Short mmCIF file of N, CA and C in Angstrom, two decimals:
data_model
loop_
_atom_site.label_atom_id
_atom_site.label_comp_id
_atom_site.label_asym_id
_atom_site.label_seq_id
_atom_site.Cartn_x
_atom_site.Cartn_y
_atom_site.Cartn_z
N MET C 18 7.93 9.92 6.15
CA MET C 18 8.44 9.16 5.03
C MET C 18 8.81 7.75 5.45
N LEU C 19 8.68 6.87 4.51
CA LEU C 19 9.16 5.51 4.73
C LEU C 19 10.66 5.49 4.51
N PRO C 20 11.39 4.65 5.23
CA PRO C 20 12.83 4.54 4.99
C PRO C 20 13.11 4.09 3.56
N ASN C 21 14.26 4.48 3.03
CA ASN C 21 14.61 4.16 1.64
C ASN C 21 14.56 2.67 1.33
N GLN C 22 15.01 1.83 2.26
CA GLN C 22 15.04 0.40 1.99
C GLN C 22 13.63 -0.20 1.96
N ASN C 23 12.61 0.54 2.39
CA ASN C 23 11.25 0.04 2.39
C ASN C 23 10.38 0.65 1.30
N ARG C 24 11.00 1.30 0.32
CA ARG C 24 10.24 1.91 -0.77
C ARG C 24 10.36 1.08 -2.03
N LEU C 25 9.25 0.95 -2.71
CA LEU C 25 9.21 0.30 -4.01
C LEU C 25 9.21 1.43 -5.04
N ARG C 26 10.24 1.50 -5.89
CA ARG C 26 10.39 2.67 -6.76
C ARG C 26 10.44 2.35 -8.25
N ARG C 27 11.11 1.27 -8.60
CA ARG C 27 11.37 1.02 -10.02
C ARG C 27 10.14 0.47 -10.74
N ARG C 28 9.99 0.86 -11.98
CA ARG C 28 8.87 0.42 -12.81
C ARG C 28 8.82 -1.11 -12.93
N GLU C 29 9.99 -1.72 -13.03
CA GLU C 29 10.07 -3.18 -13.17
C GLU C 29 9.54 -3.88 -11.91
N ASP C 30 9.82 -3.30 -10.75
CA ASP C 30 9.34 -3.88 -9.49
C ASP C 30 7.82 -3.81 -9.40
N PHE C 31 7.26 -2.66 -9.77
CA PHE C 31 5.81 -2.53 -9.78
C PHE C 31 5.19 -3.53 -10.76
N ALA C 32 5.79 -3.66 -11.95
CA ALA C 32 5.26 -4.58 -12.96
C ALA C 32 5.30 -6.02 -12.47
N LYS C 33 6.37 -6.39 -11.76
CA LYS C 33 6.49 -7.75 -11.24
C LYS C 33 5.41 -8.03 -10.20
N VAL C 34 5.16 -7.08 -9.33
CA VAL C 34 4.12 -7.26 -8.31
C VAL C 34 2.75 -7.33 -8.96
N TYR C 35 2.48 -6.48 -9.96
CA TYR C 35 1.20 -6.53 -10.65
C TYR C 35 1.01 -7.86 -11.39
N ALA C 36 2.07 -8.40 -11.97
CA ALA C 36 1.96 -9.62 -12.76
C ALA C 36 1.84 -10.87 -11.89
N LYS C 37 2.60 -10.94 -10.81
CA LYS C 37 2.69 -12.18 -10.04
C LYS C 37 2.09 -12.11 -8.65
N GLY C 38 1.71 -10.92 -8.19
CA GLY C 38 1.26 -10.75 -6.81
C GLY C 38 -0.17 -11.20 -6.59
N ASP C 39 -0.49 -11.55 -5.35
CA ASP C 39 -1.86 -11.87 -4.95
C ASP C 39 -2.63 -10.58 -4.75
N ARG C 40 -3.92 -10.62 -5.10
CA ARG C 40 -4.74 -9.41 -5.08
C ARG C 40 -5.79 -9.50 -3.98
N TYR C 41 -5.96 -8.38 -3.26
CA TYR C 41 -6.96 -8.27 -2.22
C TYR C 41 -7.68 -6.94 -2.40
N ARG C 42 -9.00 -6.98 -2.31
CA ARG C 42 -9.81 -5.79 -2.57
C ARG C 42 -10.56 -5.38 -1.31
N GLY C 43 -10.44 -4.10 -0.97
CA GLY C 43 -11.13 -3.55 0.18
C GLY C 43 -12.12 -2.49 -0.25
N THR C 44 -12.65 -1.77 0.71
CA THR C 44 -13.63 -0.73 0.43
C THR C 44 -13.01 0.44 -0.32
N TYR C 45 -11.85 0.89 0.14
CA TYR C 45 -11.20 2.06 -0.44
C TYR C 45 -9.88 1.74 -1.14
N LEU C 46 -9.34 0.55 -0.87
CA LEU C 46 -7.99 0.22 -1.34
C LEU C 46 -7.96 -1.14 -2.03
N ASN C 47 -7.02 -1.28 -2.96
CA ASN C 47 -6.65 -2.57 -3.53
C ASN C 47 -5.22 -2.86 -3.10
N LEU C 48 -4.95 -4.11 -2.81
CA LEU C 48 -3.64 -4.49 -2.30
C LEU C 48 -3.11 -5.62 -3.17
N ARG C 49 -1.87 -5.50 -3.59
CA ARG C 49 -1.18 -6.59 -4.29
C ARG C 49 0.07 -6.90 -3.50
N ILE C 50 0.25 -8.19 -3.23
CA ILE C 50 1.37 -8.62 -2.40
C ILE C 50 2.12 -9.74 -3.09
N LEU C 51 3.44 -9.60 -3.15
CA LEU C 51 4.32 -10.61 -3.70
C LEU C 51 5.36 -10.94 -2.66
N VAL C 52 5.51 -12.23 -2.36
CA VAL C 52 6.53 -12.66 -1.41
C VAL C 52 7.81 -12.90 -2.19
N ASP C 53 8.88 -12.20 -1.80
CA ASP C 53 10.17 -12.30 -2.47
C ASP C 53 11.20 -12.80 -1.46
N ILE C 54 11.57 -14.08 -1.58
CA ILE C 54 12.50 -14.66 -0.60
C ILE C 54 13.93 -14.16 -0.80
N ASN C 55 14.23 -13.59 -1.96
CA ASN C 55 15.58 -13.08 -2.23
C ASN C 55 15.85 -11.74 -1.56
N ASP C 56 14.79 -10.98 -1.30
CA ASP C 56 14.93 -9.65 -0.71
C ASP C 56 14.39 -9.69 0.72
N PRO C 57 15.24 -9.56 1.73
CA PRO C 57 14.76 -9.71 3.11
C PRO C 57 13.93 -8.53 3.62
N SER C 58 13.99 -7.37 2.98
CA SER C 58 13.24 -6.23 3.47
C SER C 58 11.87 -6.15 2.81
N THR C 59 10.91 -5.63 3.53
CA THR C 59 9.58 -5.40 3.00
C THR C 59 9.58 -4.06 2.29
N ARG C 60 9.08 -4.06 1.04
CA ARG C 60 9.07 -2.83 0.25
C ARG C 60 7.64 -2.50 -0.14
N ILE C 61 7.32 -1.21 -0.11
CA ILE C 61 5.94 -0.75 -0.29
C ILE C 61 5.88 0.32 -1.37
N GLY C 62 4.88 0.21 -2.24
CA GLY C 62 4.61 1.24 -3.25
C GLY C 62 3.16 1.68 -3.14
N ILE C 63 2.90 2.95 -3.35
CA ILE C 63 1.56 3.51 -3.24
C ILE C 63 1.19 4.16 -4.56
N VAL C 64 -0.01 3.84 -5.08
CA VAL C 64 -0.46 4.36 -6.36
C VAL C 64 -1.80 5.05 -6.16
N VAL C 65 -1.88 6.32 -6.57
CA VAL C 65 -3.13 7.06 -6.56
C VAL C 65 -3.26 7.71 -7.93
N SER C 66 -4.20 7.22 -8.74
CA SER C 66 -4.30 7.71 -10.11
C SER C 66 -5.14 8.99 -10.19
N LYS C 67 -5.12 9.60 -11.35
CA LYS C 67 -5.92 10.80 -11.57
C LYS C 67 -7.41 10.49 -11.65
N LYS C 68 -7.77 9.21 -11.77
CA LYS C 68 -9.18 8.84 -11.73
C LYS C 68 -9.76 9.09 -10.34
N VAL C 69 -8.91 8.99 -9.33
CA VAL C 69 -9.36 9.23 -7.96
C VAL C 69 -9.67 10.70 -7.77
N SER C 70 -8.76 11.56 -8.21
CA SER C 70 -8.97 13.00 -8.12
C SER C 70 -8.04 13.70 -9.11
N LYS C 71 -8.54 14.71 -9.74
CA LYS C 71 -7.71 15.50 -10.66
C LYS C 71 -6.74 16.40 -9.88
N LEU C 72 -7.06 16.63 -8.61
CA LEU C 72 -6.25 17.54 -7.80
C LEU C 72 -5.06 16.82 -7.18
N ALA C 73 -3.87 17.33 -7.43
CA ALA C 73 -2.66 16.74 -6.86
C ALA C 73 -2.69 16.80 -5.33
N VAL C 74 -3.32 17.82 -4.79
CA VAL C 74 -3.41 17.98 -3.34
C VAL C 74 -4.11 16.77 -2.72
N THR C 75 -5.20 16.34 -3.34
CA THR C 75 -5.97 15.21 -2.83
C THR C 75 -5.18 13.92 -2.99
N ARG C 76 -4.56 13.72 -4.15
CA ARG C 76 -3.79 12.49 -4.37
C ARG C 76 -2.62 12.41 -3.40
N ASN C 77 -1.92 13.53 -3.18
CA ASN C 77 -0.79 13.54 -2.26
C ASN C 77 -1.23 13.31 -0.82
N ARG C 78 -2.42 13.77 -0.48
CA ARG C 78 -2.94 13.55 0.87
C ARG C 78 -3.15 12.06 1.12
N PHE C 79 -3.74 11.36 0.15
CA PHE C 79 -3.89 9.90 0.27
C PHE C 79 -2.53 9.24 0.49
N LYS C 80 -1.55 9.64 -0.30
CA LYS C 80 -0.22 9.03 -0.19
C LYS C 80 0.42 9.31 1.17
N ARG C 81 0.30 10.53 1.65
CA ARG C 81 0.85 10.87 2.98
C ARG C 81 0.20 10.04 4.07
N GLN C 82 -1.12 9.91 4.01
CA GLN C 82 -1.83 9.15 5.03
C GLN C 82 -1.44 7.67 4.99
N LEU C 83 -1.34 7.10 3.80
CA LEU C 83 -0.97 5.69 3.68
C LEU C 83 0.47 5.45 4.13
N ARG C 84 1.37 6.38 3.82
CA ARG C 84 2.75 6.24 4.31
C ARG C 84 2.80 6.28 5.83
N ALA C 85 2.01 7.16 6.44
CA ALA C 85 1.97 7.24 7.90
C ALA C 85 1.44 5.95 8.51
N ILE C 86 0.42 5.37 7.90
CA ILE C 86 -0.13 4.10 8.39
C ILE C 86 0.90 2.99 8.27
N PHE C 87 1.56 2.92 7.12
CA PHE C 87 2.58 1.87 6.93
C PHE C 87 3.76 2.05 7.86
N ARG C 88 4.13 3.29 8.17
CA ARG C 88 5.21 3.52 9.11
C ARG C 88 4.89 2.89 10.47
N GLN C 89 3.63 2.97 10.88
CA GLN C 89 3.22 2.40 12.15
C GLN C 89 3.12 0.87 12.09
N LEU C 90 2.76 0.34 10.92
CA LEU C 90 2.55 -1.11 10.78
C LEU C 90 3.80 -1.85 10.32
N LEU C 91 4.85 -1.14 9.96
CA LEU C 91 6.04 -1.77 9.36
C LEU C 91 6.66 -2.83 10.25
N SER C 92 6.69 -2.59 11.54
CA SER C 92 7.30 -3.56 12.46
C SER C 92 6.45 -4.82 12.60
N GLN C 93 5.16 -4.75 12.24
CA GLN C 93 4.28 -5.90 12.37
C GLN C 93 4.21 -6.73 11.09
N LEU C 94 4.77 -6.23 9.99
CA LEU C 94 4.73 -6.94 8.71
C LEU C 94 5.82 -7.99 8.63
N ARG C 95 5.52 -9.08 7.93
CA ARG C 95 6.54 -10.11 7.69
C ARG C 95 7.63 -9.56 6.78
N ASP C 96 8.77 -10.22 6.79
CA ASP C 96 9.88 -9.81 5.93
C ASP C 96 9.74 -10.40 4.54
N GLY C 97 10.37 -9.76 3.56
CA GLY C 97 10.42 -10.27 2.20
C GLY C 97 9.16 -10.03 1.40
N LEU C 98 8.39 -9.01 1.72
CA LEU C 98 7.17 -8.71 0.99
C LEU C 98 7.39 -7.53 0.06
N GLN C 99 6.70 -7.57 -1.07
CA GLN C 99 6.60 -6.41 -1.94
C GLN C 99 5.12 -6.09 -2.04
N ILE C 100 4.74 -4.90 -1.61
CA ILE C 100 3.33 -4.53 -1.50
C ILE C 100 3.08 -3.29 -2.37
N VAL C 101 2.00 -3.36 -3.16
CA VAL C 101 1.54 -2.19 -3.90
C VAL C 101 0.10 -1.91 -3.46
N VAL C 102 -0.13 -0.70 -2.97
CA VAL C 102 -1.45 -0.28 -2.53
C VAL C 102 -1.99 0.72 -3.54
N THR C 103 -3.21 0.47 -4.02
CA THR C 103 -3.85 1.36 -4.97
C THR C 103 -5.12 1.91 -4.35
N VAL C 104 -5.29 3.22 -4.37
CA VAL C 104 -6.51 3.83 -3.87
C VAL C 104 -7.56 3.74 -4.97
N THR C 105 -8.76 3.23 -4.63
CA THR C 105 -9.79 3.00 -5.64
C THR C 105 -11.00 3.90 -5.49
N THR C 106 -11.11 4.59 -4.38
CA THR C 106 -12.31 5.39 -4.13
C THR C 106 -12.36 6.60 -5.05
N VAL C 107 -13.52 6.87 -5.58
CA VAL C 107 -13.68 8.03 -6.45
C VAL C 107 -14.69 9.01 -5.84
N GLN C 108 -15.82 8.50 -5.36
CA GLN C 108 -16.88 9.37 -4.89
C GLN C 108 -16.57 9.98 -3.51
N SER C 109 -16.22 9.14 -2.56
CA SER C 109 -16.07 9.64 -1.19
C SER C 109 -14.60 9.83 -0.85
N LYS C 110 -14.36 10.68 0.11
CA LYS C 110 -13.02 10.88 0.62
C LYS C 110 -12.96 10.26 2.01
N PRO C 111 -12.37 9.08 2.13
CA PRO C 111 -12.36 8.41 3.43
C PRO C 111 -11.47 9.15 4.43
N SER C 112 -11.83 9.02 5.69
CA SER C 112 -11.02 9.61 6.74
C SER C 112 -9.78 8.76 6.98
N TYR C 113 -8.88 9.28 7.78
CA TYR C 113 -7.66 8.55 8.13
C TYR C 113 -8.01 7.23 8.80
N GLN C 114 -8.98 7.25 9.71
CA GLN C 114 -9.37 6.04 10.44
C GLN C 114 -9.97 5.00 9.50
N GLU C 115 -10.75 5.42 8.51
CA GLU C 115 -11.33 4.49 7.55
C GLU C 115 -10.23 3.85 6.69
N LEU C 116 -9.23 4.64 6.28
CA LEU C 116 -8.10 4.08 5.53
C LEU C 116 -7.32 3.09 6.41
N TRP C 117 -7.10 3.46 7.67
CA TRP C 117 -6.39 2.59 8.61
C TRP C 117 -7.12 1.25 8.74
N ASP C 118 -8.43 1.28 8.98
CA ASP C 118 -9.21 0.06 9.16
C ASP C 118 -9.19 -0.80 7.90
N ASP C 119 -9.36 -0.15 6.74
CA ASP C 119 -9.39 -0.89 5.47
C ASP C 119 -8.05 -1.56 5.20
N LEU C 120 -6.95 -0.82 5.39
CA LEU C 120 -5.62 -1.39 5.15
C LEU C 120 -5.31 -2.51 6.13
N ARG C 121 -5.64 -2.30 7.38
CA ARG C 121 -5.39 -3.33 8.41
C ARG C 121 -6.18 -4.61 8.10
N ASN C 122 -7.43 -4.47 7.67
CA ASN C 122 -8.24 -5.64 7.30
C ASN C 122 -7.65 -6.37 6.11
N LEU C 123 -7.18 -5.62 5.11
CA LEU C 123 -6.58 -6.24 3.93
C LEU C 123 -5.30 -6.98 4.28
N LEU C 124 -4.46 -6.39 5.13
CA LEU C 124 -3.22 -7.05 5.53
C LEU C 124 -3.50 -8.29 6.36
N ALA C 125 -4.54 -8.25 7.19
CA ALA C 125 -4.92 -9.42 7.97
C ALA C 125 -5.48 -10.51 7.06
N LYS C 126 -6.27 -10.11 6.05
CA LYS C 126 -6.82 -11.07 5.11
C LYS C 126 -5.71 -11.75 4.31
N ALA C 127 -4.65 -10.99 4.01
CA ALA C 127 -3.52 -11.53 3.26
C ALA C 127 -2.59 -12.35 4.16
N LYS C 128 -2.80 -12.29 5.47
CA LYS C 128 -2.01 -13.02 6.45
C LYS C 128 -0.52 -12.64 6.39
N VAL C 129 -0.27 -11.35 6.34
CA VAL C 129 1.12 -10.87 6.33
C VAL C 129 1.48 -10.12 7.60
N LEU C 130 0.52 -9.94 8.50
CA LEU C 130 0.81 -9.32 9.78
C LEU C 130 1.22 -10.41 10.77
N HIS C 131 2.18 -10.10 11.63
CA HIS C 131 2.56 -11.07 12.68
C HIS C 131 1.36 -11.26 13.58
N GLY C 132 1.05 -12.51 13.87
CA GLY C 132 -0.08 -12.83 14.74
C GLY C 132 -1.39 -12.99 14.02
N SER C 133 -1.40 -12.93 12.66
CA SER C 133 -2.65 -13.13 11.95
C SER C 133 -2.66 -14.46 11.24
#
């Protein structure tokens, strides 16, 4: 699990990121990032719709894998970010490594990782 202070939970927060955030598109994921100078902690939300899979098992697996990836990358992310990750793949089920590579590339493209 991600720590409580790093979770994006409220509907208003998601709406704000969707309305004002920058968008980045990858092979399996879409990323929206909003820089919030008022909030020093980085907060992350993960969205997997029923369009991806009707099975809750599959949707929850995507969420677990993305949370595990973010847990490892959290120390490398800049402060004051609000990030919403949306899984877009419908046909194929990407492996953990493919999700890792796609997310890492998107974060590097957005220039939110330290050293990028």
